[in-house]
Coordinates of N, CA and C in Angstrom, one line a residue:
X173 N -33.5 -34.7 63.1 CA -33.9 -33.8 62.0 C -33.7 -34.4 60.7
X174 N -34.5 -34.1 59.7 CA -34.5 -34.7 58.4 C -33.3 -34.1 57.6
X175 N -32.5 -34.9 57.0 CA -31.4 -34.4 56.2 C -31.5 -35.0 54.8
X176 N -30.9 -34.3 53.8 CA -30.9 -34.7 52.4 C -29.8 -35.7 52.2
X177 N -30.1 -36.7 51.4 CA -29.1 -37.7 51.1 C -28.4 -37.2 49.8
X178 N -27.3 -37.9 49.5 CA -26.5 -37.5 48.3 C -27.4 -37.7 47.0
X179 N -28.2 -38.8 47.1 CA -29.1 -39.1 45.9 C -30.2 -38.0 45.8
X180 N -30.7 -37.5 46.9 CA -31.7 -36.4 46.8 C -31.1 -35.1 46.2
X181 N -29.9 -34.8 46.6 CA -29.1 -33.7 46.1 C -28.9 -33.8 44.6
X182 N -28.5 -35.0 44.2 CA -28.2 -35.2 42.8 C -29.5 -35.1 42.0
X183 N -30.6 -35.6 42.5 CA -31.9 -35.5 41.8 C -32.3 -34.0 41.7
X184 N -32.1 -33.3 42.7 CA -32.5 -31.9 42.7 C -31.6 -31.1 41.7
X185 N -30.3 -31.4 41.6 CA -29.4 -30.7 40.7 C -29.8 -31.1 39.3
X186 N -30.1 -32.4 39.0 CA -30.5 -32.8 37.7 C -31.9 -32.1 37.3
X187 N -32.8 -32.0 38.2 CA -34.1 -31.4 37.9 C -33.8 -29.9 37.6
X188 N -33.0 -29.2 38.3 CA -32.6 -27.9 38.0 C -32.0 -27.7 36.7
X189 N -31.1 -28.6 36.3 CA -30.4 -28.6 35.0 C -31.5 -28.8 33.9
X190 N -32.4 -29.7 34.1 CA -33.4 -29.9 33.1 C -34.3 -28.7 32.9
X191 N -34.6 -28.0 34.0 CA -35.4 -26.8 33.9 C -34.6 -25.7 33.1
X192 N -33.3 -25.6 33.4 CA -32.5 -24.6 32.8 C -32.4 -24.9 31.3
X193 N -32.2 -26.1 30.9 CA -32.1 -26.5 29.5 C -33.4 -26.2 28.8
X194 N -34.5 -26.6 29.4 CA -35.8 -26.3 28.9 C -36.1 -24.8 28.6
X195 N -35.7 -24.0 29.6 CA -35.9 -22.5 29.5 C -35.0 -22.0 28.4
X196 N -33.8 -22.5 28.3 CA -32.9 -22.0 27.3 C -33.4 -22.4 25.9
X197 N -34.0 -23.6 25.8 CA -34.6 -24.0 24.5 C -35.8 -23.1 24.1
X198 N -36.6 -22.8 25.1 CA -37.7 -21.9 24.8 C -37.3 -20.5 24.4
X199 N -36.2 -20.0 25.1 CA -35.7 -18.7 24.7 C -35.1 -18.7 23.3
X200 N -34.4 -19.7 23.0 CA -33.9 -19.8 21.6 C -35.0 -20.0 20.6
X201 N -36.0 -20.7 20.9 CA -37.1 -20.8 20.0 C -37.8 -19.4 19.7
X202 N -38.0 -18.7 20.8 CA -38.5 -17.3 20.7 C -37.6 -16.4 19.9
X203 N -36.3 -16.5 20.1 CA -35.3 -15.7 19.4 C -35.3 -16.1 17.9
X204 N -35.4 -17.4 17.6 CA -35.5 -17.8 16.2 C -36.7 -17.3 15.5
X205 N -37.9 -17.3 16.2 CA -39.1 -16.8 15.6 C -39.0 -15.3 15.3
X206 N -38.4 -14.5 16.2 CA -38.2 -13.1 16.0 C -37.2 -12.9 14.8
X207 N -36.2 -13.7 14.7 CA -35.2 -13.5 13.6 C -35.9 -13.8 12.3
X208 N -36.7 -14.9 12.3 CA -37.5 -15.2 11.0 C -38.4 -14.1 10.6
X209 N -39.1 -13.5 11.6 CA -40.0 -12.4 11.4 C -39.2 -11.2 10.8
X210 N -38.1 -10.9 11.4 CA -37.3 -9.8 11.0 C -36.8 -10.0 9.6
X211 N -36.3 -11.2 9.3 CA -35.8 -11.5 7.9 C -36.9 -11.3 6.9
X212 N -38.0 -11.9 7.2 CA -39.2 -11.8 6.3 C -39.6 -10.4 6.1
X213 N -39.6 -9.6 7.1 CA -40.0 -8.2 7.1 C -39.0 -7.4 6.2
X214 N -37.7 -7.7 6.4 CA -36.7 -7.0 5.6 C -36.8 -7.4 4.1
X215 N -37.0 -8.6 3.8 CA -37.2 -9.0 2.4 C -38.3 -8.3 1.8
X216 N -39.5 -8.3 2.5 CA -40.7 -7.7 2.0 C -40.5 -6.2 1.8
X217 N -39.9 -5.6 2.8 CA -39.6 -4.1 2.7 C -38.7 -3.8 1.6
X218 N -37.6 -4.6 1.4 CA -36.7 -4.3 0.3 C -37.4 -4.4 -1.1
X219 N -38.2 -5.4 -1.2 CA -39.0 -5.6 -2.5 C -39.9 -4.4 -2.7
X220 N -40.6 -4.0 -1.6 CA -41.6 -2.9 -1.8 C -40.9 -1.6 -2.0
X221 N -39.7 -1.4 -1.4 CA -38.9 -0.2 -1.6 C -38.5 -0.1 -3.1
X222 N -38.0 -1.2 -3.6 CA -37.6 -1.3 -5.0 C -38.7 -0.9 -5.9
X223 N -39.9 -1.5 -5.6 CA -41.1 -1.3 -6.4 C -41.5 0.2 -6.4
X224 N -41.4 0.8 -5.2 CA -41.8 2.2 -5.0 C -40.8 3.1 -5.7
X225 N -39.5 2.8 -5.6 CA -38.5 3.6 -6.3 C -38.7 3.5 -7.9
X226 N -39.0 2.3 -8.3 CA -39.3 2.2 -9.8 C -40.5 3.0 -10.2
X227 N -41.5 3.0 -9.4 CA -42.7 3.8 -9.7 C -42.4 5.3 -9.7
X228 N -41.6 5.7 -8.6 CA -41.3 7.1 -8.5 C -40.4 7.6 -9.6
X229 N -39.6 6.7 -10.2 CA -38.7 7.1 -11.3 C -39.6 7.3 -12.6
X230 N -40.7 6.7 -12.6 CA -41.5 6.8 -13.8 C -42.6 7.9 -13.7
X231 N -42.6 8.6 -12.6 CA -43.6 9.7 -12.4 C -43.2 10.8 -13.4
X232 N -44.3 11.4 -14.0 CA -44.1 12.4 -15.0 C -44.4 13.8 -14.4
X233 N -45.2 14.0 -13.4 CA -45.5 15.3 -12.8 C -45.7 15.2 -11.3
X234 N -45.7 16.4 -10.6 CA -45.8 16.4 -9.2 C -47.1 15.8 -8.7
X235 N -48.2 15.9 -9.4 CA -49.5 15.3 -9.0 C -49.4 13.8 -8.9
X236 N -48.7 13.2 -9.9 CA -48.5 11.7 -9.8 C -47.7 11.3 -8.6
X237 N -46.7 12.1 -8.3 CA -45.8 11.9 -7.2 C -46.6 11.9 -5.9
X238 N -47.5 12.9 -5.7 CA -48.3 13.0 -4.5 C -49.2 11.7 -4.4
X239 N -49.8 11.4 -5.5 CA -50.7 10.2 -5.5 C -49.9 8.9 -5.2
X240 N -48.7 8.8 -5.7 CA -47.8 7.7 -5.4 C -47.5 7.6 -3.9
X241 N -47.2 8.8 -3.3 CA -46.9 8.8 -1.9 C -48.1 8.4 -1.1
X242 N -49.3 8.8 -1.5 CA -50.5 8.4 -0.8 C -50.7 6.9 -0.9
X243 N -50.4 6.4 -2.1 CA -50.6 5.0 -2.3 C -49.7 4.1 -1.5
X244 N -48.5 4.6 -1.3 CA -47.5 3.8 -0.5 C -47.5 4.0 1.0
X245 N -48.1 5.1 1.4 CA -48.1 5.4 2.9 C -49.0 4.5 3.7
X246 N -50.2 4.3 3.3 CA -51.2 3.5 4.1 C -50.7 2.1 4.3
X247 N -50.3 1.4 3.2 CA -49.8 0.0 3.4 C -48.6 -0.1 4.3
X248 N -47.8 0.9 4.2 CA -46.6 0.9 5.1 C -47.0 1.0 6.6
X249 N -48.0 1.8 6.9 CA -48.5 1.9 8.3 C -49.1 0.6 8.7
X250 N -49.9 0.0 7.9 CA -50.6 -1.3 8.2 C -49.6 -2.4 8.4
X251 N -48.5 -2.4 7.6 CA -47.5 -3.4 7.7 C -46.7 -3.3 9.0
X252 N -46.4 -2.0 9.4 CA -45.7 -1.8 10.6 C -46.6 -2.2 11.8
X253 N -47.9 -2.0 11.8 CA -48.8 -2.5 12.8 C -48.9 -4.0 12.9
X254 N -48.9 -4.6 11.7 CA -48.9 -6.1 11.6 C -47.6 -6.7 12.2
X255 N -46.5 -6.0 11.9 CA -45.2 -6.5 12.4 C -45.2 -6.4 13.9
X256 N -45.7 -5.3 14.5 CA -45.8 -5.1 15.9 C -46.6 -6.2 16.6
X257 N -47.8 -6.5 15.9 CA -48.7 -7.5 16.5 C -48.0 -8.9 16.5
X258 N -47.3 -9.2 15.4 CA -46.6 -10.5 15.3 C -45.5 -10.6 16.3
X259 N -44.7 -9.5 16.4 CA -43.7 -9.5 17.4 C -44.2 -9.7 18.8
X260 N -45.3 -9.0 19.1 CA -45.9 -9.0 20.5 C -46.4 -10.5 20.7
X261 N -47.0 -11.1 19.7 CA -47.5 -12.5 19.8 C -46.3 -13.5 20.2
X262 N -45.2 -13.3 19.5 CA -44.1 -14.2 19.7 C -43.6 -14.0 21.1
X263 N -43.4 -12.7 21.5 CA -42.9 -12.4 22.9 C -43.9 -12.9 24.0
X264 N -45.2 -12.7 23.7 CA -46.2 -13.2 24.7 C -46.2 -14.7 24.8
X265 N -46.0 -15.4 23.7 CA -46.0 -16.9 23.7 C -44.8 -17.4 24.5
X266 N -43.6 -16.7 24.2 CA -42.4 -17.1 24.9 C -42.5 -16.8 26.4
X267 N -43.1 -15.7 26.8 CA -43.3 -15.3 28.2 C -44.3 -16.3 28.8
X268 N -45.3 -16.8 28.1 CA -46.3 -17.7 28.7 C -45.6 -19.1 28.9
X269 N -44.7 -19.5 28.0 CA -43.9 -20.7 28.3 C -43.1 -20.6 29.5
X270 N -42.4 -19.5 29.7 CA -41.6 -19.2 30.9 C -42.5 -19.2 32.1
X271 N -43.6 -18.6 32.1 CA -44.5 -18.5 33.2 C -45.0 -19.9 33.6
X272 N -45.3 -20.8 32.7 CA -45.7 -22.2 33.0 C -44.6 -22.9 33.7
X273 N -43.3 -22.8 33.3 CA -42.2 -23.4 33.9 C -42.0 -22.9 35.4
X274 N -42.1 -21.6 35.5 CA -41.9 -21.0 36.8 C -43.0 -21.4 37.7
X275 N -44.3 -21.5 37.3 CA -45.4 -22.0 38.1 C -45.2 -23.4 38.5
X276 N -44.8 -24.3 37.6 CA -44.5 -25.7 38.0 C -43.4 -25.8 39.0
X277 N -42.3 -25.0 38.8 CA -41.2 -25.0 39.8 C -41.6 -24.5 41.1
X278 N -42.4 -23.4 41.1 CA -42.8 -22.8 42.3 C -43.7 -23.8 43.1
X279 N -44.6 -24.4 42.4 CA -45.5 -25.4 43.1 C -44.7 -26.6 43.7
X280 N -43.8 -27.1 42.9 CA -43.0 -28.2 43.3 C -42.1 -27.8 44.5
X281 N -41.5 -26.6 44.5 CA -40.7 -26.1 45.6 C -41.5 -25.9 46.8
X282 N -42.7 -25.3 46.6 CA -43.5 -25.1 47.8 C -44.0 -26.4 48.5
X283 N -44.3 -27.4 47.6 CA -44.7 -28.7 48.2 C -43.6 -29.3 48.9
X284 N -42.4 -29.3 48.3 CA -41.2 -29.9 48.9 C -40.9 -29.2 50.2
X285 N -41.0 -27.9 50.3 CA -40.8 -27.2 51.6 C -41.8 -27.6 52.6
X286 N -43.1 -27.7 52.2 CA -44.1 -28.1 53.1 C -43.9 -29.5 53.6
X287 N -43.5 -30.4 52.7 CA -43.2 -31.8 53.2 C -42.0 -31.8 54.1
X288 N -41.0 -31.0 53.9 CA -39.9 -30.9 54.7 C -40.3 -30.4 56.1
X289 N -41.1 -29.4 56.1 CA -41.5 -28.8 57.4 C -42.4 -29.8 58.2
X290 N -43.2 -30.6 57.5 CA -44.0 -31.7 58.2 C -43.1 -32.7 58.8
X291 N -42.0 -33.1 58.1 CA -41.1 -34.1 58.6 C -40.4 -33.6 59.8
X292 N -40.0 -32.3 59.7 CA -39.3 -31.7 60.9 C -40.2 -31.6 62.1
X293 N -41.5 -31.2 61.8 CA -42.5 -31.1 62.9 C -42.7 -32.5 63.5
X294 N -42.8 -33.5 62.7 CA -43.1 -34.8 63.3 C -41.9 -35.4 64.1
X295 N -40.7 -35.0 63.7 CA -39.5 -35.5 64.4 C -38.9 -34.5 65.4
X296 N -39.6 -33.4 65.6 CA -39.1 -32.3 66.5 C -39.4 -32.7 67.9
X297 N -38.5 -32.2 68.8 CA -38.8 -32.5 70.2 C -40.0 -31.6 70.7
X298 N -40.6 -32.0 71.8 CA -41.7 -31.2 72.3 C -41.2 -29.8 72.7
X299 N -42.1 -28.9 72.5 CA -41.7 -27.5 72.9 C -41.2 -26.7 71.7
X300 N -41.0 -27.3 70.6 CA -40.4 -26.6 69.5 C -41.5 -26.2 68.4
X301 N -42.8 -26.3 68.9 CA -43.9 -26.0 67.9 C -43.9 -24.5 67.5
X302 N -43.5 -23.6 68.4 CA -43.6 -22.2 68.1 C -42.7 -21.8 67.0
X303 N -41.4 -22.2 66.9 CA -40.6 -21.9 65.8 C -41.1 -22.5 64.5
X304 N -41.6 -23.7 64.6 CA -42.2 -24.4 63.4 C -43.4 -23.7 62.9
X305 N -44.2 -23.2 63.8 CA -45.4 -22.5 63.4 C -45.0 -21.2 62.7
X306 N -44.0 -20.5 63.2 CA -43.5 -19.3 62.6 C -43.0 -19.6 61.2
X307 N -42.3 -20.7 61.0 CA -41.9 -21.1 59.6 C -43.1 -21.3 58.7
X308 N -44.1 -22.0 59.2 CA -45.3 -22.2 58.4 C -46.0 -20.9 58.0
X309 N -46.1 -20.0 59.0 CA -46.7 -18.7 58.7 C -45.9 -17.9 57.7
X310 N -44.6 -18.0 57.8 CA -43.7 -17.3 56.8 C -43.9 -17.9 55.4
X311 N -44.1 -19.2 55.4 CA -44.4 -19.9 54.1 C -45.7 -19.4 53.5
X312 N -46.7 -19.3 54.4 CA -48.0 -18.8 53.9 C -47.9 -17.4 53.4
X313 N -47.2 -16.6 54.1 CA -47.1 -15.2 53.7 C -46.3 -15.1 52.4
X314 N -45.3 -15.9 52.3 CA -44.5 -15.9 51.0 C -45.4 -16.3 49.8
X315 N -46.2 -17.3 50.1 CA -47.1 -17.8 49.0 C -48.1 -16.8 48.6
X316 N -48.7 -16.1 49.6 CA -49.7 -15.0 49.3 C -49.0 -13.9 48.5
X317 N -47.8 -13.5 48.9 CA -47.0 -12.5 48.2 C -46.7 -12.9 46.8
X318 N -46.3 -14.1 46.6 CA -46.0 -14.6 45.2 C -47.2 -14.6 44.4
X319 N -48.3 -15.0 44.9 CA -49.5 -15.1 44.1 C -50.0 -13.7 43.8
X320 N -49.8 -12.7 44.7 CA -50.2 -11.3 44.5 C -49.3 -10.7 43.4
X321 N -48.0 -11.0 43.4 CA -47.1 -10.5 42.4 C -47.5 -11.1 41.0
X322 N -47.8 -12.4 41.0 CA -48.2 -13.0 39.7 C -49.4 -12.4 39.2
X323 N -50.4 -12.1 40.0 CA -51.7 -11.5 39.6 C -51.4 -10.1 39.1
X324 N -50.6 -9.4 39.8 CA -50.3 -8.0 39.3 C -49.6 -8.0 38.0
X325 N -48.6 -8.9 37.8 CA -47.9 -9.0 36.6 C -48.8 -9.3 35.4
X326 N -49.7 -10.3 35.6 CA -50.7 -10.6 34.6 C -51.6 -9.4 34.2
X327 N -52.0 -8.7 35.2 CA -52.9 -7.5 34.9 C -52.1 -6.4 34.2
X328 N -50.8 -6.3 34.6 CA -50.0 -5.3 33.9 C -49.8 -5.6 32.5
X329 N -49.5 -6.9 32.2 CA -49.4 -7.3 30.8 C -50.6 -7.1 30.0
X330 N -51.8 -7.4 30.6 CA -53.1 -7.2 29.9 C -53.3 -5.7 29.6
X331 N -53.0 -4.8 30.6 CA -53.2 -3.4 30.4 C -52.3 -2.9 29.3
X332 N -51.0 -3.3 29.4 CA -50.0 -2.9 28.3 C -50.5 -3.4 27.0
X333 N -51.0 -4.6 26.9 CA -51.4 -5.1 25.6 C -52.6 -4.3 25.1
X334 N -53.6 -4.0 25.9 CA -54.7 -3.2 25.5 C -54.3 -1.8 25.1
X335 N -53.4 -1.2 25.9 CA -52.9 0.1 25.5 C -52.2 0.1 24.2
X336 N -51.4 -0.9 23.9 CA -50.7 -0.9 22.6 C -51.7 -1.1 21.5
X337 N -52.7 -2.0 21.7 CA -53.7 -2.2 20.7 C -54.6 -0.9 20.4
X338 N -54.9 -0.2 21.5 CA -55.6 1.0 21.3 C -54.8 2.1 20.6
X339 N -53.5 2.2 20.9 CA -52.6 3.1 20.3 C -52.5 2.8 18.8
X340 N -52.3 1.5 18.5 CA -52.1 1.0 17.1 C -53.4 1.3 16.3
X341 N -54.5 1.1 16.9 CA -55.8 1.3 16.2 C -55.9 2.8 15.9
X342 N -55.6 3.7 16.9 CA -55.7 5.1 16.7 C -54.7 5.6 15.7
X343 N -53.5 5.0 15.7 CA -52.5 5.4 14.7 C -52.9 5.0 13.3
X344 N -53.5 3.8 13.2 CA -54.0 3.4 11.9 C -55.1 4.2 11.4
X345 N -56.0 4.6 12.3 CA -57.2 5.4 11.9 C -56.7 6.8 11.5
X346 N -55.7 7.3 12.2 CA -55.2 8.7 11.9 C -54.4 8.6 10.6
X347 N -53.7 7.6 10.3 CA -53.0 7.5 9.0 C -54.0 7.4 7.9
X348 N -55.1 6.6 8.0 CA -56.1 6.5 7.0 C -56.8 7.9 6.7
X349 N -57.0 8.6 7.8 CA -57.6 9.9 7.7 C -56.7 10.9 6.9
X350 N -55.4 10.8 7.3 CA -54.4 11.7 6.6 C -54.4 11.3 5.1
X351 N -54.4 10.0 4.8 CA -54.3 9.6 3.4 C -55.6 10.1 2.7
X352 N -56.7 9.9 3.3 CA -58.0 10.4 2.7 C -58.0 11.9 2.4
X353 N -57.4 12.7 3.4 CA -57.3 14.1 3.2 C -56.4 14.4 2.1
X354 N -55.3 13.7 2.0 CA -54.3 14.0 1.0 C -54.8 13.6 -0.4
X355 N -55.6 12.5 -0.4 CA -56.2 12.1 -1.7 C -57.2 13.2 -2.2
X356 N -58.0 13.6 -1.2 CA -59.1 14.6 -1.6 C -58.4 15.9 -2.0
X357 N -57.3 16.3 -1.3 CA -56.6 17.5 -1.7 C -55.9 17.3 -3.0
X358 N -55.4 16.2 -3.3 CA -54.7 15.9 -4.6 C -55.7 15.9 -5.7
X359 N -56.9 15.4 -5.5 CA -57.9 15.3 -6.5 C -58.5 16.7 -6.8
X360 N -58.5 17.6 -5.8 CA -59.0 18.9 -6.0 C -58.1 19.7 -6.9
X361 N -56.8 19.4 -6.9 CA -55.9 20.2 -7.7 C -56.0 19.8 -9.1

């Protein structure tokens, strides 16, 4: 029967360590991008809040205050939607990097297992083909299951992304409609 040598074990451990380090780096890169986005968003929000407060302090009558609120509301909604899109893009890119690594590792592991089963089959005594055939069938079933799960996960992500985009578009449209109504109402007074 085929056995692993110490060198093969060491190679496998080093390969696993390289994958772990690579995934950790990708996770940290994604985290860094999210932190940069959050810091930039906070700086922008702080500056806009200061500007809004300064404008509000200079308002002379309630009509001007209503107009100022209308003026500040729509950009805030658009900025929130832009933030959500940027955050989703960062998370999707990080997930895609992880998916690539998992796919490569899965393919390599599957090939290694198939090679191992072939070696065992070639060196196995006669009459042991039934258990080996069962192993091969189990490997095929596992492969089909994994591919099905991957396909379902991709479809789920696509549906979630489409739903979020649809909800964001509806929220933006609703906000614009409310701003337009408030503007018309304010102008009528």
